[in-house]
mmCIF file of C-alpha atoms in Angstrom:
data_model
loop_
_atom_site.group_PDB
_atom_site.id
_atom_site.type_symbol
_atom_site.label_atom_id
_atom_site.label_comp_id
_atom_site.label_asym_id
_atom_site.label_seq_id
_atom_site.Cartn_x
_atom_site.Cartn_y
_atom_site.Cartn_z
ATOM 1 C CA GLN A 1 -0.090 -0.204 0.044
ATOM 2 C CA VAL A 2 0.950 3.668 -0.807
ATOM 3 C CA GLN A 3 2.812 5.421 2.234
ATOM 4 C CA LEU A 4 2.592 9.187 2.363
ATOM 5 C CA VAL A 5 4.986 11.292 4.247
ATOM 6 C CA GLU A 6 4.169 15.307 4.866
ATOM 7 C CA SER A 7 6.420 17.893 5.581
ATOM 8 C CA GLY A 8 7.250 21.351 5.197
ATOM 9 C CA GLY A 9 5.139 22.690 8.203
ATOM 10 C CA GLY A 10 6.020 25.344 10.867
ATOM 11 C CA SER A 11 5.382 28.612 12.338
ATOM 12 C CA VAL A 12 4.959 31.738 10.462
ATOM 13 C CA GLN A 13 3.621 35.303 11.143
ATOM 14 C CA ALA A 14 0.218 36.365 9.576
ATOM 15 C CA GLY A 15 0.988 37.330 5.746
ATOM 16 C CA GLY A 16 3.606 34.652 5.504
ATOM 17 C CA SER A 17 4.129 31.807 3.074
ATOM 18 C CA LEU A 18 5.049 28.183 3.609
ATOM 19 C CA ARG A 19 5.377 24.959 0.997
ATOM 20 C CA LEU A 20 4.206 21.530 2.335
ATOM 21 C CA SER A 21 5.249 18.871 0.225
ATOM 22 C CA CYS A 22 3.779 14.966 0.631
ATOM 23 C CA ALA A 23 5.842 12.023 -0.370
ATOM 24 C CA ALA A 24 4.154 9.173 -1.952
ATOM 25 C CA SER A 25 5.814 5.573 -2.320
ATOM 26 C CA PRO A 26 5.817 3.332 -4.220
ATOM 27 C CA TYR A 27 4.388 4.866 -7.345
ATOM 28 C CA THR A 28 0.952 3.652 -7.828
ATOM 29 C CA ARG A 29 -2.181 4.710 -10.007
ATOM 30 C CA SER A 30 -3.740 5.598 -6.979
ATOM 31 C CA THR A 31 -1.480 8.696 -6.399
ATOM 32 C CA ASN A 32 -2.465 10.183 -9.555
ATOM 33 C CA VAL A 33 -5.211 11.801 -7.640
ATOM 34 C CA MET A 34 -4.650 13.386 -4.228
ATOM 35 C CA ALA A 35 -6.168 16.109 -1.950
ATOM 36 C CA TRP A 36 -4.987 18.405 0.662
ATOM 37 C CA PHE A 37 -7.042 18.329 4.331
ATOM 38 C CA ARG A 38 -6.524 20.050 7.289
ATOM 39 C CA GLN A 39 -7.839 19.926 10.937
ATOM 40 C CA ALA A 40 -7.715 22.481 13.747
ATOM 41 C CA PRO A 41 -8.201 21.443 17.220
ATOM 42 C CA GLY A 42 -11.701 20.604 17.974
ATOM 43 C CA LYS A 43 -12.832 21.124 14.572
ATOM 44 C CA GLU A 44 -13.558 18.556 11.631
ATOM 45 C CA ARG A 45 -11.002 17.658 9.004
ATOM 46 C CA GLU A 46 -11.940 19.895 5.923
ATOM 47 C CA PRO A 47 -11.147 19.691 2.442
ATOM 48 C CA VAL A 48 -8.321 22.270 1.024
ATOM 49 C CA ALA A 49 -7.274 21.108 -2.581
ATOM 50 C CA LEU A 50 -7.513 18.259 -4.865
ATOM 51 C CA LEU A 51 -5.407 17.443 -7.823
ATOM 52 C CA GLU A 52 -6.226 15.225 -10.664
ATOM 53 C CA ASP A 53 -3.341 14.192 -12.844
ATOM 54 C CA THR A 54 -4.782 11.717 -14.952
ATOM 55 C CA GLY A 55 -3.717 12.957 -18.369
ATOM 56 C CA SER A 56 -4.895 16.816 -17.799
ATOM 57 C CA ARG A 57 -4.131 18.297 -14.567
ATOM 58 C CA VAL A 58 -7.382 19.418 -13.197
ATOM 59 C CA THR A 59 -7.126 21.396 -9.549
ATOM 60 C CA ARG A 60 -10.169 22.102 -7.092
ATOM 61 C CA TYR A 61 -9.892 24.337 -3.995
ATOM 62 C CA ALA A 62 -11.894 25.282 -1.053
ATOM 63 C CA ASP A 63 -13.825 28.477 -0.885
ATOM 64 C CA PHE A 64 -11.324 29.626 2.133
ATOM 65 C CA VAL A 65 -8.486 29.146 -0.266
ATOM 66 C CA LYS A 66 -9.354 32.271 -2.531
ATOM 67 C CA GLY A 67 -6.419 32.211 -4.708
ATOM 68 C CA ARG A 68 -3.991 32.264 -1.850
ATOM 69 C CA PHE A 69 -3.026 28.294 -1.925
ATOM 70 C CA THR A 70 -1.777 26.581 -5.082
ATOM 71 C CA ILE A 71 -1.554 22.934 -4.993
ATOM 72 C CA SER A 72 0.787 21.154 -7.548
ATOM 73 C CA ARG A 73 2.617 17.731 -8.392
ATOM 74 C CA ASP A 74 6.330 16.483 -9.306
ATOM 75 C CA SER A 75 5.508 13.556 -11.223
ATOM 76 C CA GLY A 76 9.235 12.605 -11.615
ATOM 77 C CA LYS A 77 9.338 12.677 -7.736
ATOM 78 C CA ASN A 78 5.765 11.335 -6.932
ATOM 79 C CA THR A 79 5.556 14.540 -4.590
ATOM 80 C CA LEU A 80 2.188 16.494 -4.242
ATOM 81 C CA TYR A 81 2.772 20.292 -3.089
ATOM 82 C CA LEU A 82 0.807 22.845 -1.360
ATOM 83 C CA GLN A 83 2.235 26.092 -1.720
ATOM 84 C CA MET A 84 0.363 28.769 0.930
ATOM 85 C CA ASN A 85 0.727 32.290 0.741
ATOM 86 C CA SER A 86 -0.947 35.026 2.573
ATOM 87 C CA LEU A 87 -1.194 33.060 5.605
ATOM 88 C CA LYS A 88 -3.734 33.660 8.367
ATOM 89 C CA PRO A 89 -4.299 33.058 12.107
ATOM 90 C CA ASP A 90 -7.117 30.889 11.150
ATOM 91 C CA ASP A 91 -5.056 28.510 8.768
ATOM 92 C CA THR A 92 -3.313 27.113 11.732
ATOM 93 C CA ALA A 93 -4.084 23.549 11.702
ATOM 94 C CA THR A 94 -2.390 20.196 11.022
ATOM 95 C CA TYR A 95 -2.483 19.742 7.173
ATOM 96 C CA TYR A 96 -2.713 15.861 5.592
ATOM 97 C CA CYS A 97 -2.307 14.776 2.467
ATOM 98 C CA ALA A 98 -4.741 11.821 1.131
ATOM 99 C CA ALA A 99 -4.383 9.580 -1.813
ATOM 100 C CA ASP A 100 -6.567 6.435 -2.870
ATOM 101 C CA ARG A 101 -9.391 8.164 -3.581
ATOM 102 C CA ARG A 102 -12.747 5.385 -3.334
ATOM 103 C CA ASN A 103 -14.500 7.424 -6.263
ATOM 104 C CA ARG A 104 -18.294 6.760 -4.243
ATOM 105 C CA GLU A 105 -18.831 10.634 -3.064
ATOM 106 C CA ASP A 106 -17.379 14.114 -3.699
ATOM 107 C CA TRP A 107 -13.676 14.549 -3.131
ATOM 108 C CA ARG A 108 -14.168 16.593 -0.315
ATOM 109 C CA ALA A 109 -15.472 14.039 2.169
ATOM 110 C CA PRO A 110 -12.754 12.721 4.214
ATOM 111 C CA ARG A 111 -14.150 8.840 4.138
ATOM 112 C CA GLU A 112 -13.312 9.290 0.338
ATOM 113 C CA TRP A 113 -10.009 8.744 0.947
ATOM 114 C CA ASN A 114 -8.364 5.335 1.831
ATOM 115 C CA VAL A 115 -4.409 6.266 2.729
ATOM 116 C CA TRP A 116 -3.671 9.336 4.723
ATOM 117 C CA GLY A 117 -0.287 10.895 5.778
ATOM 118 C CA GLN A 118 0.949 11.598 9.735
ATOM 119 C CA GLY A 119 0.095 15.264 9.177
ATOM 120 C CA THR A 120 2.119 18.400 9.362
ATOM 121 C CA GLN A 121 1.588 21.210 11.759
ATOM 122 C CA VAL A 122 0.947 24.913 10.485
ATOM 123 C CA THR A 123 0.741 27.567 13.281
ATOM 124 C CA VAL A 124 0.327 31.206 11.778
ATOM 125 C CA SER A 125 0.583 34.175 14.521
ATOM 126 C CA SER A 126 -1.194 37.594 14.333
#
């Protein structure tokens, strides 16, 4: 089964930037469609962005992203990225990448995904 390892989290001030990485191994077709989620303390896990790399690349974003985040992928490294700019204190959360989509529900449902990384903490101070 594919394993996902996130990195790149940290502490920044509001307005700053971070780039998260999610390395997937081994390569399987299930890693051609991946997503980022986040979970703040006491809150449910929520979707952030989706990338489908199945011929043509398709991306989807949560409304709160509003052009601040960009999801991308390096196919050669089988690594997913999330570039986060103009960070706000509300962005503070543990960020998770997900793979192996069930294709039974909307991508924004956490139960739609079979494989998760361990998470990387992002803390944004005001």
